[in-house]
Structures are given as structure tokens and as C-alpha cells.
mmCIF file of C-alpha atoms and ligand atoms in Angstrom:
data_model
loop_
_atom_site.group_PDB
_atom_site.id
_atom_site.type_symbol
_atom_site.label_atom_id
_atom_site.label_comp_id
_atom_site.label_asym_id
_atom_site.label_seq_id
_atom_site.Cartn_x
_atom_site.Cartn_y
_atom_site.Cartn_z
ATOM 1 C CA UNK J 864 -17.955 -29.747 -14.021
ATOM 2 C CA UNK J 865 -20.178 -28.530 -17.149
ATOM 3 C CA UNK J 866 -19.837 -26.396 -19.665
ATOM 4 C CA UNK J 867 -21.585 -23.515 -18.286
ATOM 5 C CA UNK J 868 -19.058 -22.800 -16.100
ATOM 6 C CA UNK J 869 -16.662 -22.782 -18.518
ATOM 7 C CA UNK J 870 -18.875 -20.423 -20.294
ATOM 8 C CA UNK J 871 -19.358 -18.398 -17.037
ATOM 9 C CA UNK J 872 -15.524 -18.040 -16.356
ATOM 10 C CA UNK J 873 -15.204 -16.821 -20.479
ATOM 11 C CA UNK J 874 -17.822 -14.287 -19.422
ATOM 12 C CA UNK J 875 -15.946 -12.951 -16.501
ATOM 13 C CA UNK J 876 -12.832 -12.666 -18.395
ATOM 14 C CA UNK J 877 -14.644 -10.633 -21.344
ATOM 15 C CA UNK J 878 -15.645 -8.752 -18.285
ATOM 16 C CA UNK J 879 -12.751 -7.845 -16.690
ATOM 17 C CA UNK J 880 -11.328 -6.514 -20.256
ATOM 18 C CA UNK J 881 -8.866 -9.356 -20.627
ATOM 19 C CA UNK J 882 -9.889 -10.707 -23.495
ATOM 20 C CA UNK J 883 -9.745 -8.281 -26.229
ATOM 21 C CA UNK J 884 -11.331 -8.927 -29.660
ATOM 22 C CA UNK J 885 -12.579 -12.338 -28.509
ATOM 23 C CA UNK J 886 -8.717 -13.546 -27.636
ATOM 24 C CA UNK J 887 -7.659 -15.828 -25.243
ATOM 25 C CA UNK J 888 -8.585 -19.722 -24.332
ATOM 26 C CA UNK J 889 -9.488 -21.368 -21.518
ATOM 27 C CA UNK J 890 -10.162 -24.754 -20.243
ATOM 28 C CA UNK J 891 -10.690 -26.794 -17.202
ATOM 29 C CA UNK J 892 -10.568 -30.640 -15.969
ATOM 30 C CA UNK J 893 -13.989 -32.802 -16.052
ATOM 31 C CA UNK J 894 -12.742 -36.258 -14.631
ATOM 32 C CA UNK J 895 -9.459 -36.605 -16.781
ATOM 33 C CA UNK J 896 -10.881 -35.119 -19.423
ATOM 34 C CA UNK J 897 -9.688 -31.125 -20.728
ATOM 35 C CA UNK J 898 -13.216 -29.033 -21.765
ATOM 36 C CA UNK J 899 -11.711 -26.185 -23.725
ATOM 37 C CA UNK J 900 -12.675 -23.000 -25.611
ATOM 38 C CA UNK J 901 -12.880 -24.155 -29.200
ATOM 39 C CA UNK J 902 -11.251 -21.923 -32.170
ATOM 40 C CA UNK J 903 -12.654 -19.079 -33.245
ATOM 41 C CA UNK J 904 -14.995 -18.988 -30.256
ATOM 42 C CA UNK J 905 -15.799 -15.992 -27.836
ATOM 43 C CA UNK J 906 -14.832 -16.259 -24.577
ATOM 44 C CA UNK J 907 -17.809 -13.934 -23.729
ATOM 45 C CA UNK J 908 -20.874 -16.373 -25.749
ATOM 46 C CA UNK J 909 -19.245 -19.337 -25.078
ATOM 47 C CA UNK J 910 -21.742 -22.533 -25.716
ATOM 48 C CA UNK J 911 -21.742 -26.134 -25.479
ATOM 49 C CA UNK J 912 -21.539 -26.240 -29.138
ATOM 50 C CA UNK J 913 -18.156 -24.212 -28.870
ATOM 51 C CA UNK J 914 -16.429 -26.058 -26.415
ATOM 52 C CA UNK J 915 -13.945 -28.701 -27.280
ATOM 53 C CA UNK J 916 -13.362 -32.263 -25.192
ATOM 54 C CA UNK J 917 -9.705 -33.458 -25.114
ATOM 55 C CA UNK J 918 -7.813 -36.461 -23.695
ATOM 56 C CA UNK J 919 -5.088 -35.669 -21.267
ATOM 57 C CA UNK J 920 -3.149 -36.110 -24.356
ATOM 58 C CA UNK J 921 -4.376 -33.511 -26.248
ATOM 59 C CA UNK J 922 -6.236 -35.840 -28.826
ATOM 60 C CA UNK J 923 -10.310 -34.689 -29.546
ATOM 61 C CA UNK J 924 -12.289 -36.942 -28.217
ATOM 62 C CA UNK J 925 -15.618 -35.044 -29.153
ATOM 63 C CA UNK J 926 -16.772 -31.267 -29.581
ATOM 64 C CA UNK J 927 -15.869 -27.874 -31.219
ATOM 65 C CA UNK J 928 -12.508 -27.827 -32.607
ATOM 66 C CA UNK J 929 -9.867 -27.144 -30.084
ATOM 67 C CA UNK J 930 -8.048 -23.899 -29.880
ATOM 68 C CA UNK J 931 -4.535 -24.748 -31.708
ATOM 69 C CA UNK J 932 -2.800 -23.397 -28.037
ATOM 70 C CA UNK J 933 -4.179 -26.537 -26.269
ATOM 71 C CA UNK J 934 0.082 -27.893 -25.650
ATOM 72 C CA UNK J 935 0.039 -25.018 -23.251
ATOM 73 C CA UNK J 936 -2.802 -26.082 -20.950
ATOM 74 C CA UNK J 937 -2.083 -29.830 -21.309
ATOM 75 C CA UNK J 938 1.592 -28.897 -20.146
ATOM 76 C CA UNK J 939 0.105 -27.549 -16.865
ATOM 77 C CA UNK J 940 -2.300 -30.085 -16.009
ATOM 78 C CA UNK J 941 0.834 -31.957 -16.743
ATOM 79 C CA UNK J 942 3.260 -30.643 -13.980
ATOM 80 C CA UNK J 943 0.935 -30.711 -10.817
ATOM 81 C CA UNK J 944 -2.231 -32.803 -10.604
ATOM 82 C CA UNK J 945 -3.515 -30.094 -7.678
ATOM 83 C CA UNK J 946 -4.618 -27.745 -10.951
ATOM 84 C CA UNK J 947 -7.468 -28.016 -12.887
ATOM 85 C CA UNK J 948 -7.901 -24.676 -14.734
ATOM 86 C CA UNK J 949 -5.929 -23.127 -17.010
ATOM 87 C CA UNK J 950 -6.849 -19.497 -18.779
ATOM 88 C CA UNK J 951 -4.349 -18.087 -21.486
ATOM 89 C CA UNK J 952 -5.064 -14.284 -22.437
ATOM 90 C CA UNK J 953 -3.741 -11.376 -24.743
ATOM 91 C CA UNK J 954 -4.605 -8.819 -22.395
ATOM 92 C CA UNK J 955 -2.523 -5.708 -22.837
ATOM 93 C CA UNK J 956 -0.655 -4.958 -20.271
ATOM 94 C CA UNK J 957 0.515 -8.732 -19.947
ATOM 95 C CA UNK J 958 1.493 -8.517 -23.470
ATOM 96 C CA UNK J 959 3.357 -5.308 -22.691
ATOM 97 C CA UNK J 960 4.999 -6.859 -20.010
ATOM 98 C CA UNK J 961 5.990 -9.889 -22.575
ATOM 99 C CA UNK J 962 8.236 -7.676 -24.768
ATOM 100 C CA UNK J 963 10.150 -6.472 -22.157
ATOM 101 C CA UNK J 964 13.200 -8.215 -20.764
ATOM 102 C CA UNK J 965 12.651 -10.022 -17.935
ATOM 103 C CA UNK J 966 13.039 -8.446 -14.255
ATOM 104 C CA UNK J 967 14.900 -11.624 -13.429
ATOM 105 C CA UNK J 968 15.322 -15.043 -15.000
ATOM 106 C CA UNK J 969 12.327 -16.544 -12.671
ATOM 107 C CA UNK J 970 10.380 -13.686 -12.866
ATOM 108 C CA UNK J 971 9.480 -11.284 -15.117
ATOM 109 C CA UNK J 972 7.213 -9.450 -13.286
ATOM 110 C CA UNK J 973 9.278 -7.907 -10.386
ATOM 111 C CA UNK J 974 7.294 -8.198 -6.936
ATOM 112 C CA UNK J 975 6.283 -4.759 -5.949
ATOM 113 C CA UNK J 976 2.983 -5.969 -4.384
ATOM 114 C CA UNK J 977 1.976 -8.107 -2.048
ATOM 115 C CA UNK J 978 -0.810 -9.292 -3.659
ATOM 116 C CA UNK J 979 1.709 -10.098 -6.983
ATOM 117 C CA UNK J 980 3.462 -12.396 -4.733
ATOM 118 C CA UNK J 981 0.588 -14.129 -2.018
ATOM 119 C CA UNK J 982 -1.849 -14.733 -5.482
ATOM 120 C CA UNK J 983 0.412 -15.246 -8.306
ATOM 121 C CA UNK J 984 3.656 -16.081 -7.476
ATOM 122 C CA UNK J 985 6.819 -16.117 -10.050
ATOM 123 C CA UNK J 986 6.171 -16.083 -13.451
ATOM 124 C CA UNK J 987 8.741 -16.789 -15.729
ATOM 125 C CA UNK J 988 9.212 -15.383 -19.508
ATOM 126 C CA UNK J 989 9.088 -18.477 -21.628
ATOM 127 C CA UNK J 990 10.787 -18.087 -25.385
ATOM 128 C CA UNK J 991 9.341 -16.500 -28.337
ATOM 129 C CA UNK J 992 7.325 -19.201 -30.360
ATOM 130 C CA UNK J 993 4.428 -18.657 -33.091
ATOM 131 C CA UNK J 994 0.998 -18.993 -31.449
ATOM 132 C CA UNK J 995 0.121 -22.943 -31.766
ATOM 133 C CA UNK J 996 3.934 -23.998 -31.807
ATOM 134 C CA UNK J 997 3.634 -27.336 -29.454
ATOM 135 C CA UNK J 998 7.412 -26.123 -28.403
ATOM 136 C CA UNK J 999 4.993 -23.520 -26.079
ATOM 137 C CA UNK J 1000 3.892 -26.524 -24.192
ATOM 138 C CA UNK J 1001 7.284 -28.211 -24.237
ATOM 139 C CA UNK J 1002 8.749 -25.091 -22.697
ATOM 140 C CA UNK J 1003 5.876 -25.192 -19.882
ATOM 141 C CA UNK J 1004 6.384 -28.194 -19.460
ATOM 142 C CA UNK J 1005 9.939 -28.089 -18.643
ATOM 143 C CA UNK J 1006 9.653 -25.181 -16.759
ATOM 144 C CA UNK J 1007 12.074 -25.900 -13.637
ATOM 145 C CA UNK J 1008 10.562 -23.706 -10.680
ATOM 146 C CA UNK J 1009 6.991 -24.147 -9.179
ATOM 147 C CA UNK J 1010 5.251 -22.183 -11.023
ATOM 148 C CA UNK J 1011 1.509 -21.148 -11.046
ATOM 149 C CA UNK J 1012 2.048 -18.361 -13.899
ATOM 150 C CA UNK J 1013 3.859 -17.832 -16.921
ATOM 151 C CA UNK J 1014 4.615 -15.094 -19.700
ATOM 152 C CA UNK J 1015 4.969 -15.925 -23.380
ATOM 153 C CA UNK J 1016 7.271 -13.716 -25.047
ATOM 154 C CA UNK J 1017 5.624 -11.456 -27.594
ATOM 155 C CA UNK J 1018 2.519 -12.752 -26.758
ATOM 156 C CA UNK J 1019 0.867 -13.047 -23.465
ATOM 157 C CA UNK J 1020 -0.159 -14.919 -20.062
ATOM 158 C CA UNK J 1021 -0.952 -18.509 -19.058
ATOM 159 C CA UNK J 1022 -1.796 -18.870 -15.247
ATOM 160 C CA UNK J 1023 -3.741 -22.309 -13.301
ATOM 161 C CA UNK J 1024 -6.060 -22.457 -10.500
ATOM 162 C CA UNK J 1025 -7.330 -25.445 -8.566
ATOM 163 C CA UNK J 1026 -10.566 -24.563 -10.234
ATOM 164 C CA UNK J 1027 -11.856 -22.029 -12.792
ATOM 165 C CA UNK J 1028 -12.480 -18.962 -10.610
ATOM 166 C CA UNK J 1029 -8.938 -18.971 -8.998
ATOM 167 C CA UNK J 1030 -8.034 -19.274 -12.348
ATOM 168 C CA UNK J 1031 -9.666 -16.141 -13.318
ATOM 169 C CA UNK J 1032 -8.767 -14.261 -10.696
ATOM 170 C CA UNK J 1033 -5.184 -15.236 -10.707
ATOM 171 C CA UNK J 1034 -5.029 -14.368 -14.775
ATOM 172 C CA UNK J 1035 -6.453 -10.723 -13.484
ATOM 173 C CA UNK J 1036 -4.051 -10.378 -10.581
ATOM 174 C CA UNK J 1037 -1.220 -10.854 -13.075
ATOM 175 C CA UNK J 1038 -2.549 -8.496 -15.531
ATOM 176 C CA UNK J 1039 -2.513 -5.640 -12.586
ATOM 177 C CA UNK J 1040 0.990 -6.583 -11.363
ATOM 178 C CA UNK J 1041 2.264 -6.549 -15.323
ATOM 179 C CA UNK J 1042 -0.018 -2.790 -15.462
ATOM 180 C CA UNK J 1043 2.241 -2.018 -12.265
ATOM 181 C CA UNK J 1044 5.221 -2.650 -13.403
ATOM 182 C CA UNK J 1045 4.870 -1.264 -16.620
ATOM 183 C CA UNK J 1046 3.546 2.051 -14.845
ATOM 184 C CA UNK J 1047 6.674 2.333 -12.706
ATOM 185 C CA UNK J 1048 8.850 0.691 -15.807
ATOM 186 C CA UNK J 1049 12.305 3.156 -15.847
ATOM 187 C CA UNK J 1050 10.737 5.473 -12.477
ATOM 188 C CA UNK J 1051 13.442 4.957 -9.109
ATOM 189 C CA UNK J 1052 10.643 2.417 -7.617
ATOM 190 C CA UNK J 1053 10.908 0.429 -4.629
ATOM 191 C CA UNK J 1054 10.419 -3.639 -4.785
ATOM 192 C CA UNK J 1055 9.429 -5.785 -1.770
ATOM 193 C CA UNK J 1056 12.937 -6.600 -0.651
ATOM 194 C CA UNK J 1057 13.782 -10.402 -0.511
ATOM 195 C CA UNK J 1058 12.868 -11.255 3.024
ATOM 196 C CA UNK J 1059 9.382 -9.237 2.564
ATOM 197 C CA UNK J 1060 9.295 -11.861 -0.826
ATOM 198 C CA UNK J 1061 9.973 -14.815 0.723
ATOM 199 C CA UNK J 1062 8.127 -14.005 4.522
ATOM 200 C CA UNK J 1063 4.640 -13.502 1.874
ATOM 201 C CA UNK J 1064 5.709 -16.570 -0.184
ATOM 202 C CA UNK J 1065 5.682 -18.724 2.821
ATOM 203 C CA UNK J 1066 3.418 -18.004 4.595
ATOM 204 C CA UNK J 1067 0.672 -17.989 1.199
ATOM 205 C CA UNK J 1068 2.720 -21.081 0.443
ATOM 206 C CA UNK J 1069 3.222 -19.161 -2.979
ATOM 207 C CA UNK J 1070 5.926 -20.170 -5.736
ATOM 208 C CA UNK J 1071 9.041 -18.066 -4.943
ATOM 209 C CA UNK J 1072 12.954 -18.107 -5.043
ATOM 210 C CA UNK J 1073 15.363 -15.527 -3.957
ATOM 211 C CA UNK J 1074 18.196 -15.503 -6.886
ATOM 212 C CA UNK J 1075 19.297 -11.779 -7.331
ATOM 213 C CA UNK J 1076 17.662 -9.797 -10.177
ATOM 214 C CA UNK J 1077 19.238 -10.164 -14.104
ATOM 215 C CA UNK J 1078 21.664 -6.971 -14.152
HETATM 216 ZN ZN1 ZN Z 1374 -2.311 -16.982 -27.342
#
């Protein structure tokens, strides 16, 4: 793994608009090792001077400075060994999506697409902290469904991938189902019903359970 594909994923998410005014962080696993967007870098001109090396740990072993949200993607290489991206973005509709109460207490994005639920999965709204609080990865962490996608309250998304571009794509699959719901937010809408959940869940072997919505 080298840096310029860290530096190509950054690119893609500039691309794809998810990454306004240079926001965001992303990282990926070289050996045990994290490479990660430093601070203060652009996702879109990222270089190997910019890019920070970290222990599984989180200590800097060499590099840029790391971005002060790396607890979030150590908590995720953390939980399942099968990931080895993570990309955490302000985009807006994700952060829309973030101050809203939750459509249910493992979700909350409500599955009104297919797609939401074969490429994404549930993603839970983890607790308000200040951007950099290690609680963020503490709360990951403990997180206690499969999981492959998260919201942070007030602030935005954190999804893995087995490598950077599933990564990618997953972070802009969430940002359309948050764009969704928020477009359909209050209208009579119709969700996927919970045997049309769990039928795509299974058979994408995607992250799902079937507890009834928060009332
Ligand atoms: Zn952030």
C-alpha cells in the first residue's frame, strides 16, 4: 500500500463533493501500520509529506502530524481485522442526517433503498462529542452491532472498507441514503419493510437487525 493511493482515494472524495473546505480524514492499513491524512491537510493534494504513520495504537511512529480524529479509525481497525480503510467526512447531507434523531436506535438512516442496505448496512448515531474527543473512538469501539458505518452526532460519517475504494464508495453511498432520507424527512414515505431488510442483508451478507423503529 503507498501513499499515492491514499492520495488518490482523498482525490476522489474532493471529487465526489464530500469533503467540503478540505474536511474530512482518511486512512488505510500498510502491514499493521495506519497511513493517515495529516492535520490541516487536503484531502484533494494529499502528499507523502502530508500523510501521517501510526502504530495500531495510535502512537506516531513517523510523518505529518496526525489528524486529532485518529481514536475513530483506530477503533475500527480495532473491531474486525477484515477492514483496512477507514474515511471520516463532513459532507452535508450526512451532517444533516447527524442532527436529527435517529430513525431507530441501530440505525439512523432508515432503509428506503436497496442499495442503503446491500452497500452500507446499519449505521448507528454515536453521542455528541467535540471533534478529537478519544471518547469518539471509545464509543466506536464499543459499538455492539456489526457495523460497517456510523454517524457522529452533530458532526458527520465514519464508514470502513476492506480496502480504500470500498471505502470511498461506501462513505458516498451513505451520503445519498442520508440525502434520501432527508428529502423524504416528514413526507408519508414508504421503507423497505423488514423481510425486504433482512432478505437484502443476507443475501449481501450486510450488517442488519430487525428491532422495530424508535416511536
Ligand atoms: Zn470530523
Amino acid at each position: 500500500m503507498s501513499s499515492s493511493e491514499l492520495a488518490a482515494a482523498g482525490a476522489r472524495l474532493v471529487e465526489a463533493g464530500l469533503s467540503p473546505g478540505s474536511t474530512g480524514n482518511i486512512s488505510v492499513l500498510s502491514n499493521d501500520d495506519i497511513l493517515m491524512s495529516g492535520t490541516r491537510t487536503s484531502l484533494g493534494a494529499l502528499t507523502d509529506d502530508g500523510i501521517a504513520v501510526l502504530d495500531p495504537d495510535g502512537r506516531h511512529l513517523g510523518g505529518a502530524k496526525p489528524s486529532k480524529e485518529w481514536p475513530l479509525h483506530a477503533a475500527f481497525y480495532r473491531r474486525d481485522t477484515a477492514f483496512r480503510a477507514v474515511v471520516h467526512v463532513h459532507s452535508a447531507s450526512a451532517v444533516a442526517a447527524s442532527c436529527l434523531e435517529p430513525w431507530a436506535e441501530h440505525s439512523a438512516v432508515p432503509p428506503l433503498t436497496p442499495y442503503f442496505v446491500m452497500r452500507v448496512g446499519q449505521t448507528p448515531l454515536l453521542p455528541y462529542r467535540a471533534p478529537g474527543d478519544p471518547k469518539l473512538g471509545e464509543d466506536l469501539f464499543g459499538c455492539p452491532w456489526e457495523i460497517r458505518a456510523a454517524l457522529l452526532a452533530n458532526h458527520g460519517s465514519v464508514v470502513v472498507g476492506r480496502d480504500l475504494d470500498e471505502a470511498v464508495d461506501r462513505a458516498a453511498e451513505l451520503e445519498e441514503a442520508c440525502r434520501v432520507a432527508l428529502l423524504t424527512h416528514g413526507l408519508p414515505r414508504r421503507e423497505l419493510d423488514p423481510d425486504q431488510v433482512a432478505e437484502l442483508a443476507h443475501r449481501w451478507d450486510s450488517p442488519w437487525l430487525e428491532p422495530a423503529p424508535l416511536q
